Amino acid sequence: MKLGRMNHLGYAVPDMDAAIAHYRDVMGATVITEPFDMPEQGVKVCFVHTPGNGEGGSGTAGTQVELLSPLSDESPVANFIAKNPLGGQHHVCFEVPDIEAARAWFEGQGKRILGPTRIGAHGTPIFFVHPKDMLGMLTEIMETPKEAH
Amino acid sequence: MKLGRMNHLGYAVPDMDAAIAHYRDVMGATVITEPFDMPEQGVKVCFVHTPGNGEGGSGTAGTQVELLSPLSDESPVANFIAKNPLGGQHHVCFEVPDIEAARAWFEGQGKRILGPTRIGAHGTPIFFVHPKDMLGMLTEIMETPKEAH
């Protein structure tokens, strides 16, 4: 496997509106997507774009910040917020060209994969690898979108 | 202020050699810098490069993973590892064009800045903002290097 792009950092936040205001008003983010619900994951999701480093300047996408807030007390993110009331890093996501090849690779390395491959917030297949096998980081592996996102 | 590039994610790890092996052999990173000591911060530091998303393909720098391991039991990172024995995210770093303007901006927003502006691991001025004022994230603000790094 060859390391792919760091697509996003997942941050759990207790209050989505306050987090969006922080990124917009304090950090100066200019592109923040509308939040949307992912009820099957129990989360509300919103992406903060950061600039990249290519020749394209601001037209080149950088790593996104994915803000996550719980939809209910049963959400896995609700447990995270209970332990980290201010919020904090929830996961990191790297891209791969082929999700099935990546899944076979991590399985072959003896890494514990959490659940089935499913469609993630970017509309491409993803899976998660257990933090205890990944230097303490819950790690999302995501197939690179076919078109820019 | 306008949000700058996400320069790196700082990850604290208990064993630098094991972390480098993980990124090289499991994650497939192809560019990993030699670790070096920053005794004034009490840490050993190493950067894992990830690819960017520009037209330049692999020639376009993405967000780096900055691996940090403690140089001694007195290191602030040693406390972090005591609480997170496997390792975990320690900070996130965003670039700004002008470090003094950024410092004045965060101060004006009532954000607590941790200590003086100093020279960071990339050789440019940096400061840290308190996680309690930043959605639970210890945040490094770094002046963009004048040349590609």
PDB file of C-alpha atoms in Angstrom:
ATOM      1  CA  MET A   1       0.000   0.000   0.000  1.00  0.00           C
ATOM      2  CA  LYS A   2       1.105   3.542  -0.720  1.00  0.00           C
ATOM      3  CA  LEU A   3       0.040   6.319   1.625  1.00  0.00           C
ATOM      4  CA  GLY A   4      -2.696   8.445   0.084  1.00  0.00           C
ATOM      5  CA  ARG A   5      -3.843  11.973   0.676  1.00  0.00           C
ATOM      6  CA  MET A   6      -4.997  12.958   4.162  1.00  0.00           C
ATOM      7  CA  ASN A   7      -8.580  13.643   3.166  1.00  0.00           C
ATOM      8  CA  HIS A   8      -9.863  14.977   6.474  1.00  0.00           C
ATOM      9  CA  LEU A   9      -9.576  15.139  10.203  1.00  0.00           C
ATOM     10  CA  GLY A  10     -12.735  14.185  12.028  1.00  0.00           C
ATOM     11  CA  TYR A  11     -13.448  16.414  15.042  1.00  0.00           C
ATOM     12  CA  ALA A  12     -16.279  15.773  17.427  1.00  0.00           C
ATOM     13  CA  VAL A  13     -17.912  18.930  18.729  1.00  0.00           C
ATOM     14  CA  PRO A  14     -20.724  19.378  21.219  1.00  0.00           C
ATOM     15  CA  ASP A  15     -22.401  22.247  19.338  1.00  0.00           C
ATOM     16  CA  MET A  16     -22.274  22.309  15.527  1.00  0.00           C
ATOM     17  CA  ASP A  17     -23.376  25.934  15.192  1.00  0.00           C
ATOM     18  CA  ALA A  18     -20.750  27.115  17.667  1.00  0.00           C
ATOM     19  CA  ALA A  19     -18.055  25.073  15.898  1.00  0.00           C
ATOM     20  CA  ILE A  20     -18.992  26.522  12.512  1.00  0.00           C
ATOM     21  CA  ALA A  21     -18.917  30.025  13.986  1.00  0.00           C
ATOM     22  CA  HIS A  22     -15.450  29.294  15.435  1.00  0.00           C
ATOM     23  CA  TYR A  23     -14.035  28.174  12.100  1.00  0.00           C
ATOM     24  CA  ARG A  24     -15.683  31.032  10.205  1.00  0.00           C
ATOM     25  CA  ASP A  25     -15.159  33.922  12.602  1.00  0.00           C
ATOM     26  CA  VAL A  26     -11.995  33.030  14.520  1.00  0.00           C
ATOM     27  CA  MET A  27     -10.069  30.792  12.103  1.00  0.00           C
ATOM     28  CA  GLY A  28     -11.212  32.577   8.948  1.00  0.00           C
ATOM     29  CA  ALA A  29     -12.487  29.599   6.938  1.00  0.00           C
ATOM     30  CA  THR A  30     -14.197  30.780   3.748  1.00  0.00           C
ATOM     31  CA  VAL A  31     -15.680  27.474   2.534  1.00  0.00           C
ATOM     32  CA  ILE A  32     -17.849  25.538   4.998  1.00  0.00           C
ATOM     33  CA  THR A  33     -20.457  23.108   3.704  1.00  0.00           C
ATOM     34  CA  GLU A  34     -24.039  23.025   4.971  1.00  0.00           C
ATOM     35  CA  PRO A  35     -24.356  20.511   7.828  1.00  0.00           C
ATOM     36  CA  PHE A  36     -26.270  17.356   7.010  1.00  0.00           C
ATOM     37  CA  ASP A  37     -27.470  14.380   9.028  1.00  0.00           C
ATOM     38  CA  MET A  38     -26.085  10.864   8.689  1.00  0.00           C
ATOM     39  CA  PRO A  39     -28.711   9.093  10.822  1.00  0.00           C
ATOM     40  CA  GLU A  40     -27.208   5.628  10.250  1.00  0.00           C
ATOM     41  CA  GLN A  41     -24.038   6.883  12.009  1.00  0.00           C
ATOM     42  CA  GLY A  42     -25.916   8.993  14.527  1.00  0.00           C
ATOM     43  CA  VAL A  43     -24.108  12.175  13.540  1.00  0.00           C
ATOM     44  CA  LYS A  44     -24.550  15.578  11.981  1.00  0.00           C
ATOM     45  CA  VAL A  45     -21.636  16.318   9.621  1.00  0.00           C
ATOM     46  CA  CYS A  46     -20.118  19.459   8.128  1.00  0.00           C
ATOM     47  CA  PHE A  47     -16.863  19.983   6.199  1.00  0.00           C
ATOM     48  CA  VAL A  48     -14.541  22.950   6.649  1.00  0.00           C
ATOM     49  CA  HIS A  49     -12.266  23.348   3.631  1.00  0.00           C
ATOM     50  CA  THR A  50      -8.659  24.396   4.118  1.00  0.00           C
ATOM     51  CA  PRO A  51      -6.417  25.585   1.305  1.00  0.00           C
ATOM     52  CA  GLY A  52      -3.906  23.259  -0.323  1.00  0.00           C
ATOM     53  CA  ASN A  53      -0.327  23.858  -1.299  1.00  0.00           C
ATOM     54  CA  GLY A  54      -0.298  23.308  -5.046  1.00  0.00           C
ATOM     55  CA  GLU A  55       0.319  25.619  -7.944  1.00  0.00           C
ATOM     56  CA  GLY A  56      -3.414  26.123  -7.985  1.00  0.00           C
ATOM     57  CA  GLY A  57      -3.300  28.134  -4.768  1.00  0.00           C
ATOM     58  CA  SER A  58      -6.703  28.406  -3.172  1.00  0.00           C
ATOM     59  CA  GLY A  59      -8.126  26.278  -5.975  1.00  0.00           C
ATOM     60  CA  THR A  60      -6.181  23.287  -4.684  1.00  0.00           C
ATOM     61  CA  ALA A  61      -8.009  21.357  -1.993  1.00  0.00           C
ATOM     62  CA  GLY A  62      -6.258  20.761   1.288  1.00  0.00           C
ATOM     63  CA  THR A  63      -7.142  18.432   4.135  1.00  0.00           C
ATOM     64  CA  GLN A  64     -10.665  19.133   5.368  1.00  0.00           C
ATOM     65  CA  VAL A  65     -11.848  19.389   8.946  1.00  0.00           C
ATOM     66  CA  GLU A  66     -14.946  17.196   9.328  1.00  0.00           C
ATOM     67  CA  LEU A  67     -17.061  18.480  12.192  1.00  0.00           C
ATOM     68  CA  LEU A  68     -19.207  15.810  13.832  1.00  0.00           C
ATOM     69  CA  SER A  69     -21.929  16.361  16.407  1.00  0.00           C
ATOM     70  CA  PRO A  70     -24.192  13.701  17.921  1.00  0.00           C
ATOM     71  CA  LEU A  71     -27.773  13.367  16.691  1.00  0.00           C
ATOM     72  CA  SER A  72     -28.845  11.669  19.915  1.00  0.00           C
ATOM     73  CA  ASP A  73     -27.530  10.400  23.236  1.00  0.00           C
ATOM     74  CA  GLU A  74     -27.112   6.971  21.618  1.00  0.00           C
ATOM     75  CA  SER A  75     -24.636   8.269  19.022  1.00  0.00           C
ATOM     76  CA  PRO A  76     -21.071   6.945  19.392  1.00  0.00           C
ATOM     77  CA  VAL A  77     -20.011  10.585  19.169  1.00  0.00           C
ATOM     78  CA  ALA A  78     -22.155  11.340  22.228  1.00  0.00           C
ATOM     79  CA  ASN A  79     -19.912   9.006  24.239  1.00  0.00           C
ATOM     80  CA  PHE A  80     -16.851  10.808  22.892  1.00  0.00           C
ATOM     81  CA  ILE A  81     -18.300  14.195  23.858  1.00  0.00           C
ATOM     82  CA  ALA A  82     -19.153  12.888  27.321  1.00  0.00           C
ATOM     83  CA  LYS A  83     -15.435  12.147  27.784  1.00  0.00           C
ATOM     84  CA  ASN A  84     -14.272  15.294  25.941  1.00  0.00           C
ATOM     85  CA  PRO A  85     -16.895  17.956  26.673  1.00  0.00           C
ATOM     86  CA  LEU A  86     -15.103  20.677  24.689  1.00  0.00           C
ATOM     87  CA  GLY A  87     -14.694  18.410  21.674  1.00  0.00           C
ATOM     88  CA  GLY A  88     -11.578  16.845  20.209  1.00  0.00           C
ATOM     89  CA  GLN A  89     -10.110  14.750  17.452  1.00  0.00           C
ATOM     90  CA  HIS A  90     -12.277  11.749  16.677  1.00  0.00           C
ATOM     91  CA  HIS A  91     -10.499  10.176  13.680  1.00  0.00           C
ATOM     92  CA  VAL A  92      -8.162  10.803  10.763  1.00  0.00           C
ATOM     93  CA  CYS A  93      -8.951   9.788   7.167  1.00  0.00           C
ATOM     94  CA  PHE A  94      -6.538   8.791   4.416  1.00  0.00           C
ATOM     95  CA  GLU A  95      -7.484   8.117   0.795  1.00  0.00           C
ATOM     96  CA  VAL A  96      -6.745   4.951  -1.163  1.00  0.00           C
ATOM     97  CA  PRO A  97      -7.349   4.234  -4.868  1.00  0.00           C
ATOM     98  CA  ASP A  98      -9.133   0.888  -4.251  1.00  0.00           C
ATOM     99  CA  ILE A  99     -11.105   0.242  -1.064  1.00  0.00           C
ATOM    100  CA  GLU A 100     -11.228  -3.559  -1.419  1.00  0.00           C
ATOM    101  CA  ALA A 101      -7.483  -3.829  -1.967  1.00  0.00           C
ATOM    102  CA  ALA A 102      -6.917  -1.599   1.067  1.00  0.00           C
ATOM    103  CA  ARG A 103      -9.258  -3.679   3.217  1.00  0.00           C
ATOM    104  CA  ALA A 104      -7.398  -6.849   2.233  1.00  0.00           C
ATOM    105  CA  TRP A 105      -4.084  -5.126   2.990  1.00  0.00           C
ATOM    106  CA  PHE A 106      -5.059  -4.054   6.512  1.00  0.00           C
ATOM    107  CA  GLU A 107      -6.588  -7.449   7.238  1.00  0.00           C
ATOM    108  CA  GLY A 108      -3.365  -9.068   6.063  1.00  0.00           C
ATOM    109  CA  GLN A 109      -1.441  -6.822   8.447  1.00  0.00           C
ATOM    110  CA  GLY A 110      -3.554  -8.134  11.323  1.00  0.00           C
ATOM    111  CA  LYS A 111      -5.335  -4.814  11.849  1.00  0.00           C
ATOM    112  CA  ARG A 112      -8.846  -4.935  13.277  1.00  0.00           C
ATOM    113  CA  ILE A 113     -11.400  -3.423  10.895  1.00  0.00           C
ATOM    114  CA  LEU A 114     -14.557  -2.038  12.481  1.00  0.00           C
ATOM    115  CA  GLY A 115     -17.603  -3.296  10.643  1.00  0.00           C
ATOM    116  CA  PRO A 116     -18.351  -3.589   6.962  1.00  0.00           C
ATOM    117  CA  THR A 117     -17.210  -1.300   4.179  1.00  0.00           C
ATOM    118  CA  ARG A 118     -19.905   1.326   3.713  1.00  0.00           C
ATOM    119  CA  ILE A 119     -20.590   4.601   1.960  1.00  0.00           C
ATOM    120  CA  GLY A 120     -19.102   7.559   3.823  1.00  0.00           C
ATOM    121  CA  ALA A 121     -19.890  11.248   4.000  1.00  0.00           C
ATOM    122  CA  HIS A 122     -18.115  11.932   0.687  1.00  0.00           C
ATOM    123  CA  GLY A 123     -20.238   9.315  -1.089  1.00  0.00           C
ATOM    124  CA  THR A 124     -17.406   6.830  -1.608  1.00  0.00           C
ATOM    125  CA  PRO A 125     -16.725   3.528   0.197  1.00  0.00           C
ATOM    126  CA  ILE A 126     -14.969   3.721   3.547  1.00  0.00           C
ATOM    127  CA  PHE A 127     -14.034   1.555   6.511  1.00  0.00           C
ATOM    128  CA  PHE A 128     -12.531   2.233   9.930  1.00  0.00           C
ATOM    129  CA  VAL A 129      -9.482   0.597  11.533  1.00  0.00           C
ATOM    130  CA  HIS A 130      -9.314   0.123  15.313  1.00  0.00           C
ATOM    131  CA  PRO A 131      -7.289   2.812  17.123  1.00  0.00           C
ATOM    132  CA  LYS A 132      -5.515   0.197  19.236  1.00  0.00           C
ATOM    133  CA  ASP A 133      -3.882  -1.113  16.056  1.00  0.00           C
ATOM    134  CA  MET A 134      -3.117   2.366  14.677  1.00  0.00           C
ATOM    135  CA  LEU A 135      -0.958   4.212  17.247  1.00  0.00           C
ATOM    136  CA  GLY A 136      -4.074   5.215  19.164  1.00  0.00           C
ATOM    137  CA  MET A 137      -5.771   6.845  16.158  1.00  0.00           C
ATOM    138  CA  LEU A 138      -9.182   5.761  14.928  1.00  0.00           C
ATOM    139  CA  THR A 139      -8.374   5.682  11.203  1.00  0.00           C
ATOM    140  CA  GLU A 140     -10.814   5.967   8.318  1.00  0.00           C
ATOM    141  CA  ILE A 141      -9.736   4.590   4.955  1.00  0.00           C
ATOM    142  CA  MET A 142     -11.670   6.157   2.080  1.00  0.00           C
ATOM    143  CA  GLU A 143     -11.687   5.471  -1.622  1.00  0.00           C
ATOM    144  CA  THR A 144     -10.641   8.607  -3.497  1.00  0.00           C
ATOM    145  CA  PRO A 145     -13.658  10.281  -5.096  1.00  0.00           C
ATOM    146  CA  LYS A 146     -13.659   9.964  -8.875  1.00  0.00           C
ATOM    147  CA  GLU A 147     -14.300  13.691  -9.233  1.00  0.00           C
ATOM    148  CA  ALA A 148     -13.023  16.622  -7.205  1.00  0.00           C
ATOM    149  CA  HIS A 149     -15.115  17.232  -4.112  1.00  0.00           C
TER     150      HIS A 149
ATOM    151  CA  MET B   1      -7.716  36.321   9.460  1.00  0.00           C
ATOM    152  CA  LYS B   2      -8.044  33.869   6.603  1.00  0.00           C
ATOM    153  CA  LEU B   3      -7.619  30.161   7.286  1.00  0.00           C
ATOM    154  CA  GLY B   4      -4.278  28.892   6.004  1.00  0.00           C
ATOM    155  CA  ARG B   5      -3.045  25.500   4.978  1.00  0.00           C
ATOM    156  CA  MET B   6      -3.178  22.673   7.515  1.00  0.00           C
ATOM    157  CA  ASN B   7       0.570  22.218   7.741  1.00  0.00           C
ATOM    158  CA  HIS B   8       0.661  19.187  10.005  1.00  0.00           C
ATOM    159  CA  LEU B   9      -0.991  17.070  12.631  1.00  0.00           C
ATOM    160  CA  GLY B  10       1.127  16.543  15.710  1.00  0.00           C
ATOM    161  CA  TYR B  11       0.907  12.988  17.053  1.00  0.00           C
ATOM    162  CA  ALA B  12       2.531  11.901  20.263  1.00  0.00           C
ATOM    163  CA  VAL B  13       3.907   8.365  20.155  1.00  0.00           C
ATOM    164  CA  PRO B  14       5.597   6.327  22.869  1.00  0.00           C
ATOM    165  CA  ASP B  15       8.194   4.760  20.535  1.00  0.00           C
ATOM    166  CA  MET B  16       9.508   6.763  17.575  1.00  0.00           C
ATOM    167  CA  ASP B  17      11.080   3.799  15.788  1.00  0.00           C
ATOM    168  CA  ALA B  18       7.864   1.771  16.036  1.00  0.00           C
ATOM    169  CA  ALA B  19       5.814   4.736  14.783  1.00  0.00           C
ATOM    170  CA  ILE B  20       8.119   5.238  11.805  1.00  0.00           C
ATOM    171  CA  ALA B  21       7.892   1.527  10.999  1.00  0.00           C
ATOM    172  CA  HIS B  22       4.074   1.753  11.190  1.00  0.00           C
ATOM    173  CA  TYR B  23       3.903   4.647   8.733  1.00  0.00           C
ATOM    174  CA  ARG B  24       6.463   3.094   6.394  1.00  0.00           C
ATOM    175  CA  ASP B  25       5.406  -0.557   6.454  1.00  0.00           C
ATOM    176  CA  VAL B  26       1.662  -0.470   7.184  1.00  0.00           C
ATOM    177  CA  MET B  27       0.558   2.917   5.855  1.00  0.00           C
ATOM    178  CA  GLY B  28       2.998   2.994   2.943  1.00  0.00           C
ATOM    179  CA  ALA B  29       4.587   6.405   3.487  1.00  0.00           C
ATOM    180  CA  THR B  30       7.490   6.935   1.100  1.00  0.00           C
ATOM    181  CA  VAL B  31       8.938  10.180   2.509  1.00  0.00           C
ATOM    182  CA  ILE B  32       9.770  10.236   6.224  1.00  0.00           C
ATOM    183  CA  THR B  33      12.378  12.652   7.540  1.00  0.00           C
ATOM    184  CA  GLU B  34      15.185  11.645   9.879  1.00  0.00           C
ATOM    185  CA  PRO B  35      14.113  12.168  13.496  1.00  0.00           C
ATOM    186  CA  PHE B  36      15.823  15.026  15.294  1.00  0.00           C
ATOM    187  CA  ASP B  37      15.820  16.299  18.870  1.00  0.00           C
ATOM    188  CA  MET B  38      14.265  19.582  19.978  1.00  0.00           C
ATOM    189  CA  PRO B  39      15.658  19.617  23.526  1.00  0.00           C
ATOM    190  CA  GLU B  40      14.085  22.991  24.392  1.00  0.00           C
ATOM    191  CA  GLN B  41      10.662  21.364  23.853  1.00  0.00           C
ATOM    192  CA  GLY B  42      11.693  18.031  25.332  1.00  0.00           C
ATOM    193  CA  VAL B  43      10.778  16.102  22.201  1.00  0.00           C
ATOM    194  CA  LYS B  44      12.159  14.056  19.363  1.00  0.00           C
ATOM    195  CA  VAL B  45      10.469  15.031  16.082  1.00  0.00           C
ATOM    196  CA  CYS B  46       9.981  13.368  12.702  1.00  0.00           C
ATOM    197  CA  PHE B  47       7.784  14.345   9.748  1.00  0.00           C
ATOM    198  CA  VAL B  48       5.816  11.892   7.620  1.00  0.00           C
ATOM    199  CA  HIS B  49       4.908  13.437   4.269  1.00  0.00           C
ATOM    200  CA  THR B  50       1.530  12.723   2.712  1.00  0.00           C
ATOM    201  CA  PRO B  51       0.652  13.499  -0.889  1.00  0.00           C
ATOM    202  CA  GLY B  52      -1.296  16.607  -1.817  1.00  0.00           C
ATOM    203  CA  ASN B  53      -4.181  17.041  -4.191  1.00  0.00           C
ATOM    204  CA  GLY B  54      -2.890  19.524  -6.739  1.00  0.00           C
ATOM    205  CA  GLU B  55      -2.162  19.226 -10.420  1.00  0.00           C
ATOM    206  CA  GLY B  56       1.367  18.418  -9.368  1.00  0.00           C
ATOM    207  CA  GLY B  57       0.314  15.032  -8.025  1.00  0.00           C
ATOM    208  CA  SER B  58       2.893  13.553  -5.729  1.00  0.00           C
ATOM    209  CA  GLY B  59       5.023  16.674  -6.148  1.00  0.00           C
ATOM    210  CA  THR B  60       2.413  18.692  -4.284  1.00  0.00           C
ATOM    211  CA  ALA B  61       2.862  18.626  -0.533  1.00  0.00           C
ATOM    212  CA  GLY B  62      -0.040  17.552   1.638  1.00  0.00           C
ATOM    213  CA  THR B  63      -0.566  17.868   5.362  1.00  0.00           C
ATOM    214  CA  GLN B  64       2.290  16.217   7.240  1.00  0.00           C
ATOM    215  CA  VAL B  65       2.070  13.941  10.249  1.00  0.00           C
ATOM    216  CA  GLU B  66       4.509  15.210  12.876  1.00  0.00           C
ATOM    217  CA  LEU B  67       5.534  12.357  15.149  1.00  0.00           C
ATOM    218  CA  LEU B  68       6.587  13.471  18.633  1.00  0.00           C
ATOM    219  CA  SER B  69       8.180  11.314  21.297  1.00  0.00           C
ATOM    220  CA  PRO B  70       9.378  12.467  24.724  1.00  0.00           C
ATOM    221  CA  LEU B  71      13.102  12.993  25.324  1.00  0.00           C
ATOM    222  CA  SER B  72      12.667  12.555  29.075  1.00  0.00           C
ATOM    223  CA  ASP B  73      10.068  11.990  31.765  1.00  0.00           C
ATOM    224  CA  GLU B  74       9.892  15.768  32.223  1.00  0.00           C
ATOM    225  CA  SER B  75       8.746  16.355  28.643  1.00  0.00           C
ATOM    226  CA  PRO B  76       5.173  17.679  28.289  1.00  0.00           C
ATOM    227  CA  VAL B  77       4.707  14.878  25.767  1.00  0.00           C
ATOM    228  CA  ALA B  78       5.619  12.350  28.483  1.00  0.00           C
ATOM    229  CA  ASN B  79       2.525  13.477  30.406  1.00  0.00           C
ATOM    230  CA  PHE B  80       0.433  13.054  27.279  1.00  0.00           C
ATOM    231  CA  ILE B  81       1.780   9.531  26.727  1.00  0.00           C
ATOM    232  CA  ALA B  82       1.101   8.670  30.377  1.00  0.00           C
ATOM    233  CA  LYS B  83      -2.569   9.479  29.709  1.00  0.00           C
ATOM    234  CA  ASN B  84      -2.586   7.962  26.203  1.00  0.00           C
ATOM    235  CA  PRO B  85      -0.141   5.029  26.301  1.00  0.00           C
ATOM    236  CA  LEU B  86      -0.719   4.038  22.666  1.00  0.00           C
ATOM    237  CA  GLY B  87      -0.212   7.609  21.452  1.00  0.00           C
ATOM    238  CA  GLY B  88      -2.712  10.063  20.043  1.00  0.00           C
ATOM    239  CA  GLN B  89      -3.262  13.444  18.511  1.00  0.00           C
ATOM    240  CA  HIS B  90      -1.332  16.131  20.355  1.00  0.00           C
ATOM    241  CA  HIS B  91      -2.003  19.256  18.269  1.00  0.00           C
ATOM    242  CA  VAL B  92      -3.003  20.559  14.849  1.00  0.00           C
ATOM    243  CA  CYS B  93      -1.036  23.250  12.983  1.00  0.00           C
ATOM    244  CA  PHE B  94      -2.332  25.846  10.533  1.00  0.00           C
ATOM    245  CA  GLU B  95      -0.181  28.238   8.508  1.00  0.00           C
ATOM    246  CA  VAL B  96      -0.482  32.018   8.464  1.00  0.00           C
ATOM    247  CA  PRO B  97       1.367  34.538   6.275  1.00  0.00           C
ATOM    248  CA  ASP B  98       2.384  36.818   9.193  1.00  0.00           C
ATOM    249  CA  ILE B  99       2.927  35.409  12.697  1.00  0.00           C
ATOM    250  CA  GLU B 100       2.742  38.758  14.516  1.00  0.00           C
ATOM    251  CA  ALA B 101      -0.529  39.706  12.837  1.00  0.00           C
ATOM    252  CA  ALA B 102      -1.933  36.277  13.717  1.00  0.00           C
ATOM    253  CA  ARG B 103      -0.836  36.593  17.348  1.00  0.00           C
ATOM    254  CA  ALA B 104      -2.532  39.981  17.605  1.00  0.00           C
ATOM    255  CA  TRP B 105      -5.660  38.517  16.002  1.00  0.00           C
ATOM    256  CA  PHE B 106      -5.963  35.621  18.443  1.00  0.00           C
ATOM    257  CA  GLU B 107      -5.223  37.899  21.397  1.00  0.00           C
ATOM    258  CA  GLY B 108      -7.933  40.260  20.169  1.00  0.00           C
ATOM    259  CA  GLN B 109     -10.343  37.303  20.045  1.00  0.00           C
ATOM    260  CA  GLY B 110      -9.631  36.613  23.715  1.00  0.00           C
ATOM    261  CA  LYS B 111      -7.803  33.359  22.994  1.00  0.00           C
ATOM    262  CA  ARG B 112      -5.128  32.273  25.455  1.00  0.00           C
ATOM    263  CA  ILE B 113      -1.713  31.996  23.806  1.00  0.00           C
ATOM    264  CA  LEU B 114       0.743  29.629  25.464  1.00  0.00           C
ATOM    265  CA  GLY B 115       4.095  31.331  25.896  1.00  0.00           C
ATOM    266  CA  PRO B 116       6.130  33.463  23.545  1.00  0.00           C
ATOM    267  CA  THR B 117       6.396  33.172  19.794  1.00  0.00           C
ATOM    268  CA  ARG B 118       9.355  30.914  19.047  1.00  0.00           C
ATOM    269  CA  ILE B 119      11.021  29.052  16.205  1.00  0.00           C
ATOM    270  CA  GLY B 120       9.307  25.752  15.477  1.00  0.00           C
ATOM    271  CA  ALA B 121      10.377  22.479  13.907  1.00  0.00           C
ATOM    272  CA  HIS B 122      10.077  23.900  10.370  1.00  0.00           C
ATOM    273  CA  GLY B 123      12.390  26.801  11.223  1.00  0.00           C
ATOM    274  CA  THR B 124       9.690  29.475  11.117  1.00  0.00           C
ATOM    275  CA  PRO B 125       8.011  31.346  14.002  1.00  0.00           C
ATOM    276  CA  ILE B 126       5.154  29.583  15.779  1.00  0.00           C
ATOM    277  CA  PHE B 127       2.932  29.902  18.827  1.00  0.00           C
ATOM    278  CA  PHE B 128       0.347  27.667  20.474  1.00  0.00           C
ATOM    279  CA  VAL B 129      -3.246  28.540  21.424  1.00  0.00           C
ATOM    280  CA  HIS B 130      -4.885  26.904  24.454  1.00  0.00           C
ATOM    281  CA  PRO B 131      -7.118  23.922  23.611  1.00  0.00           C
ATOM    282  CA  LYS B 132      -9.841  25.182  25.956  1.00  0.00           C
ATOM    283  CA  ASP B 133     -10.298  28.166  23.650  1.00  0.00           C
ATOM    284  CA  MET B 134     -10.084  26.088  20.441  1.00  0.00           C
ATOM    285  CA  LEU B 135     -12.823  23.414  20.595  1.00  0.00           C
ATOM    286  CA  GLY B 136     -10.552  21.190  22.661  1.00  0.00           C
ATOM    287  CA  MET B 137      -7.678  21.252  20.149  1.00  0.00           C
ATOM    288  CA  LEU B 138      -4.204  22.422  21.082  1.00  0.00           C
ATOM    289  CA  THR B 139      -3.561  24.578  18.006  1.00  0.00           C
ATOM    290  CA  GLU B 140      -0.195  25.612  16.599  1.00  0.00           C
ATOM    291  CA  ILE B 141      -0.093  28.683  14.398  1.00  0.00           C
ATOM    292  CA  MET B 142       2.952  28.702  12.104  1.00  0.00           C
ATOM    293  CA  GLU B 143       4.296  31.274   9.682  1.00  0.00           C
ATOM    294  CA  THR B 144       4.390  29.782   6.192  1.00  0.00           C
ATOM    295  CA  PRO B 145       7.965  28.901   5.217  1.00  0.00           C
ATOM    296  CA  LYS B 146       9.342  31.211   2.551  1.00  0.00           C
ATOM    297  CA  GLU B 147      10.464  28.237   0.494  1.00  0.00           C
ATOM    298  CA  ALA B 148       8.807  24.875  -0.074  1.00  0.00           C
ATOM    299  CA  HIS B 149       9.687  22.376   2.613  1.00  0.00           C
TER     300      HIS B 149
END
